[in-house]
CSV table of C-alpha atoms in Angstrom, one decimal:
chain,number,residue,atom,x,y,z
X,1,UNK,CA,-18.9,34.7,125.7
X,2,UNK,CA,-21.0,37.7,127.0
X,3,UNK,CA,-22.4,37.1,130.8
X,4,UNK,CA,-25.2,39.4,131.9
X,5,UNK,CA,-26.1,40.4,135.2
X,6,UNK,CA,-28.4,43.1,136.4
X,7,UNK,CA,-28.5,45.0,139.9
X,8,UNK,CA,-32.3,45.8,141.0
X,9,UNK,CA,-32.9,47.6,144.2
X,10,UNK,CA,-35.0,50.5,145.1
X,11,UNK,CA,-33.6,53.5,143.6
X,12,UNK,CA,-32.0,55.5,146.3
X,13,UNK,CA,-29.1,57.0,144.3
X,14,UNK,CA,-30.7,60.7,144.6
X,15,UNK,CA,-30.7,60.1,148.4
X,16,UNK,CA,-26.6,59.8,148.2
X,17,UNK,CA,-26.6,63.5,147.2
X,18,UNK,CA,-29.2,64.7,149.8
X,19,UNK,CA,-32.2,64.6,147.2
X,20,UNK,CA,-35.4,63.1,148.7
X,21,UNK,CA,-37.1,60.5,146.7
X,22,UNK,CA,-40.4,58.8,147.8
X,23,UNK,CA,-40.0,55.2,148.1
X,24,UNK,CA,-43.0,54.6,145.6
X,25,UNK,CA,-40.9,56.6,143.3
X,26,UNK,CA,-37.9,54.7,143.9
X,27,UNK,CA,-39.8,51.4,143.0
X,28,UNK,CA,-41.6,52.8,140.1
X,29,UNK,CA,-38.1,53.8,138.5
X,30,UNK,CA,-36.3,50.4,139.0
X,31,UNK,CA,-39.8,48.2,138.3
X,32,UNK,CA,-40.1,50.3,134.9
X,33,UNK,CA,-36.4,49.6,134.1
X,34,UNK,CA,-36.5,46.0,134.9
X,35,UNK,CA,-39.7,45.3,132.6
X,36,UNK,CA,-37.7,47.1,129.7
X,37,UNK,CA,-34.8,44.6,130.2
X,38,UNK,CA,-37.0,41.6,130.6
X,39,UNK,CA,-38.6,42.6,127.2
X,40,UNK,CA,-35.2,43.1,125.6
X,41,UNK,CA,-33.8,39.7,127.0
X,42,UNK,CA,-37.0,37.9,125.7
X,43,UNK,CA,-36.7,39.3,122.2
X,44,UNK,CA,-32.9,38.2,122.0
X,45,UNK,CA,-33.7,35.0,123.7
X,46,UNK,CA,-31.0,35.6,126.3
X,47,UNK,CA,-31.0,34.4,130.1
X,48,UNK,CA,-29.3,36.6,132.9
X,49,UNK,CA,-28.6,37.0,136.4
X,50,UNK,CA,-30.6,39.5,138.8
X,51,UNK,CA,-29.3,40.5,141.9
X,52,UNK,CA,-32.0,42.0,143.8
X,53,UNK,CA,-32.3,43.4,147.2
X,54,UNK,CA,-35.1,41.5,149.4
X,55,UNK,CA,-36.4,44.9,150.1
X,56,UNK,CA,-37.4,45.5,146.6
X,57,UNK,CA,-38.5,42.0,146.0
X,58,UNK,CA,-40.8,42.0,148.7
X,59,UNK,CA,-42.4,45.0,147.3
X,60,UNK,CA,-42.1,44.0,143.7
X,61,UNK,CA,-43.2,39.9,144.1
X,62,UNK,CA,-44.9,40.1,140.8
X,63,UNK,CA,-42.1,41.0,139.0
X,64,UNK,CA,-39.5,39.0,140.8
X,65,UNK,CA,-41.6,36.0,139.7
X,66,UNK,CA,-41.9,36.9,136.0
X,67,UNK,CA,-38.0,37.2,136.1
X,68,UNK,CA,-38.1,33.6,137.3
X,69,UNK,CA,-40.6,32.5,134.8
X,70,UNK,CA,-38.3,33.7,132.2
X,71,UNK,CA,-35.7,31.3,133.2
X,72,UNK,CA,-33.4,33.9,134.8
X,73,UNK,CA,-31.4,33.5,137.9
X,74,UNK,CA,-32.3,35.3,141.0
X,75,UNK,CA,-29.3,36.3,143.2
X,76,UNK,CA,-29.0,38.6,146.3
X,77,UNK,CA,-27.9,42.3,146.3
X,78,UNK,CA,-28.7,42.4,150.1
X,79,UNK,CA,-31.7,43.2,152.1
X,80,UNK,CA,-31.6,47.1,151.6
X,81,UNK,CA,-29.5,49.1,149.2
X,82,UNK,CA,-28.7,51.9,151.4
X,83,UNK,CA,-27.6,50.1,154.5
X,84,UNK,CA,-25.9,46.6,155.5
X,85,UNK,CA,-25.6,44.5,158.4
X,86,UNK,CA,-23.8,40.9,158.3
X,87,UNK,CA,-27.0,39.3,159.2
X,88,UNK,CA,-28.8,40.7,156.0
X,89,UNK,CA,-26.5,38.4,154.1
X,90,UNK,CA,-28.4,35.3,155.4
X,91,UNK,CA,-31.7,37.3,156.0
X,92,UNK,CA,-31.9,38.4,152.3
X,93,UNK,CA,-31.1,35.1,151.0
X,94,UNK,CA,-33.7,33.4,152.9
X,95,UNK,CA,-36.4,36.0,152.0
X,96,UNK,CA,-35.6,35.6,148.1
X,97,UNK,CA,-35.8,31.9,148.4
X,98,UNK,CA,-38.9,31.9,150.4
X,99,UNK,CA,-40.6,34.2,147.4
X,100,UNK,CA,-39.2,32.2,144.7
X,101,UNK,CA,-39.2,28.6,146.0
X,102,UNK,CA,-35.5,28.3,144.5
X,103,UNK,CA,-32.3,28.2,146.0
X,104,UNK,CA,-30.1,31.6,145.8
X,105,UNK,CA,-26.3,30.8,145.3
X,106,UNK,CA,-25.0,34.3,144.4
X,107,UNK,CA,-24.3,37.5,146.1
X,108,UNK,CA,-23.3,40.9,145.0
X,109,UNK,CA,-22.9,43.7,147.7
X,110,UNK,CA,-24.5,47.0,147.2
X,111,UNK,CA,-22.2,49.8,145.3
X,112,UNK,CA,-19.7,46.7,145.1
X,113,UNK,CA,-18.5,47.7,148.6
X,114,UNK,CA,-16.1,45.3,150.5
X,115,UNK,CA,-17.9,42.5,152.4
X,116,UNK,CA,-16.1,39.5,154.2
X,117,UNK,CA,-15.5,36.4,152.3
X,118,UNK,CA,-15.8,34.2,155.4
X,119,UNK,CA,-19.5,35.7,156.1
X,120,UNK,CA,-20.7,35.2,152.6
X,121,UNK,CA,-19.5,31.5,152.9
X,122,UNK,CA,-21.1,30.9,156.1
X,123,UNK,CA,-24.5,32.6,154.7
X,124,UNK,CA,-24.5,29.6,152.3
X,125,UNK,CA,-23.6,31.2,148.9
X,126,UNK,CA,-21.6,29.5,146.5
X,127,UNK,CA,-20.4,32.6,144.8
X,128,UNK,CA,-19.6,36.2,145.5
X,129,UNK,CA,-19.7,38.9,142.5
X,130,UNK,CA,-19.0,41.9,144.6
X,131,UNK,CA,-15.6,42.8,143.3
X,132,UNK,CA,-15.1,45.6,140.5
X,133,UNK,CA,-11.6,45.3,139.6
X,134,UNK,CA,-11.4,49.2,138.6
X,135,UNK,CA,-11.0,52.6,140.7
X,136,UNK,CA,-13.9,54.6,141.9
X,137,UNK,CA,-12.5,57.4,143.8
X,138,UNK,CA,-13.7,58.1,147.1
X,139,UNK,CA,-15.1,54.2,147.2
X,140,UNK,CA,-12.3,51.8,146.3
X,141,UNK,CA,-9.2,51.1,144.1
X,142,UNK,CA,-9.2,47.6,143.0
X,143,UNK,CA,-7.1,48.1,139.9
X,144,UNK,CA,-4.8,45.4,140.9
X,145,UNK,CA,-7.1,42.7,141.8
X,146,UNK,CA,-8.1,39.7,139.5
X,147,UNK,CA,-10.3,40.3,136.5
X,148,UNK,CA,-11.4,36.4,136.1
X,149,UNK,CA,-12.9,34.2,138.6
X,150,UNK,CA,-10.7,32.8,141.6
X,151,UNK,CA,-11.1,31.1,144.9
X,152,UNK,CA,-10.2,33.2,148.1
X,153,UNK,CA,-8.5,32.0,151.5
X,154,UNK,CA,-9.5,28.2,150.6
X,155,UNK,CA,-13.2,29.0,150.8
X,156,UNK,CA,-15.7,27.1,148.6
X,157,UNK,CA,-17.5,30.2,147.8
X,158,UNK,CA,-16.1,31.5,144.3
X,159,UNK,CA,-15.3,35.1,143.5
X,160,UNK,CA,-16.5,36.3,140.3
X,161,UNK,CA,-15.1,39.7,139.5
X,162,UNK,CA,-17.3,42.0,137.4
X,163,UNK,CA,-14.9,43.9,135.0
X,164,UNK,CA,-17.8,45.6,133.2
X,165,UNK,CA,-20.0,47.0,136.1
X,166,UNK,CA,-21.3,50.3,134.6
X,167,UNK,CA,-17.7,51.6,134.7
X,168,UNK,CA,-16.1,51.1,131.2
X,169,UNK,CA,-12.7,49.5,131.9
X,170,UNK,CA,-10.8,51.8,129.3
X,171,UNK,CA,-12.6,55.0,129.8
X,172,UNK,CA,-12.9,55.0,133.8
X,173,UNK,CA,-16.4,56.5,133.3
X,174,UNK,CA,-19.9,55.2,133.6
X,175,UNK,CA,-21.2,53.2,130.6
X,176,UNK,CA,-24.4,55.3,130.9
X,177,UNK,CA,-22.4,58.4,129.8
X,178,UNK,CA,-21.0,56.9,127.2
X,179,UNK,CA,-22.8,57.1,123.6
X,180,UNK,CA,-24.0,53.9,122.3
X,181,UNK,CA,-21.7,53.8,119.2
X,182,UNK,CA,-18.4,54.6,120.8
X,183,UNK,CA,-19.3,51.8,123.6
X,184,UNK,CA,-18.7,49.2,120.9
X,185,UNK,CA,-15.2,50.3,120.3
X,186,UNK,CA,-14.7,50.7,123.9
X,187,UNK,CA,-15.7,47.0,124.9
X,188,UNK,CA,-13.9,45.5,122.3
X,189,UNK,CA,-10.5,46.8,123.6
X,190,UNK,CA,-11.5,45.7,127.2
X,191,UNK,CA,-11.8,42.1,126.6
X,192,UNK,CA,-10.3,40.0,129.8
X,193,UNK,CA,-8.0,37.5,129.1
X,194,UNK,CA,-10.7,34.7,129.8
X,195,UNK,CA,-12.6,36.0,126.8
X,196,UNK,CA,-15.6,36.4,128.8
X,197,UNK,CA,-17.3,39.7,129.3
X,198,UNK,CA,-19.2,40.1,132.3
X,199,UNK,CA,-21.7,43.1,132.4
X,200,UNK,CA,-23.5,44.4,135.5
X,201,UNK,CA,-26.2,46.9,134.6
X,202,UNK,CA,-28.4,48.8,136.9
X,203,UNK,CA,-31.9,48.5,136.1
X,204,UNK,CA,-32.8,52.0,137.0
X,205,UNK,CA,-30.2,53.1,134.4
X,206,UNK,CA,-32.9,52.0,131.6
X,207,UNK,CA,-35.6,54.0,133.2
X,208,UNK,CA,-34.5,57.5,133.0
X,209,UNK,CA,-31.6,57.9,130.5
X,210,UNK,CA,-32.1,59.8,127.2
X,211,UNK,CA,-32.0,57.1,124.1
X,212,UNK,CA,-28.8,58.3,123.0
X,213,UNK,CA,-26.8,57.4,126.6
X,214,UNK,CA,-29.4,54.6,127.5
X,215,UNK,CA,-28.0,50.9,128.1
X,216,UNK,CA,-27.8,49.4,124.5
X,217,UNK,CA,-28.4,45.9,125.5
X,218,UNK,CA,-28.8,44.6,121.6
X,219,UNK,CA,-25.3,46.3,121.0
X,220,UNK,CA,-23.8,44.3,123.9
X,221,UNK,CA,-25.1,41.0,122.8
X,222,UNK,CA,-23.2,41.9,119.3
X,223,UNK,CA,-19.8,43.2,120.7
X,224,UNK,CA,-17.8,40.0,119.8
X,225,UNK,CA,-19.4,38.4,116.7
X,226,UNK,CA,-18.3,35.0,117.6
X,227,UNK,CA,-19.8,35.2,121.4
X,228,UNK,CA,-22.9,33.4,122.7
X,229,UNK,CA,-24.9,35.2,125.2
X,230,UNK,CA,-25.4,33.1,128.2
X,231,UNK,CA,-26.6,33.2,131.7
X,232,UNK,CA,-24.3,34.5,134.4
């Protein structure tokens, strides 16, 4: 089974490296990437989960409503992508629910950074998908963490790890840096014990990469011939 999720936010990656990028350009890049993703999902009749920051959603309301109309789930990616306060957990949930008119059940922390499970539970979420069970030097080392869903500390909030988040488990490098033909071989070797592939892709990754290195969504759909793409 293949489960797809997408992180959509104001494209602030250049700011991490001291490169200024106008907010309008940050939004344009992510909106363009998300539109491409929606078109691809529609062609293949696939549903997905979109983790979006409230800041992005409030500046791209029509796009968020189009995601909703497409039958996809909308979950929280925090209020801002470049900063976080505990209060943002509830604030982002409420902002997205007001915009969509539907409950927001899931949360994923920006850059998969640590976040208190108790606070996520108190904010009203049913699941947390902030765990990337791999190692990214300078950020975290979660190689010893579970790769399938689990409950933590007796809380009702379910933890759903993301073993295929931009980082290919076998290569320890970003999927967007791996040529598409080789990606299929890698993913076939990285199947978790549960038989479920959970992918997380940044929408901005589809907007600026060359065709050779772009996120090959149709290829991901066909990684396991017997798998059925479903919503996260």
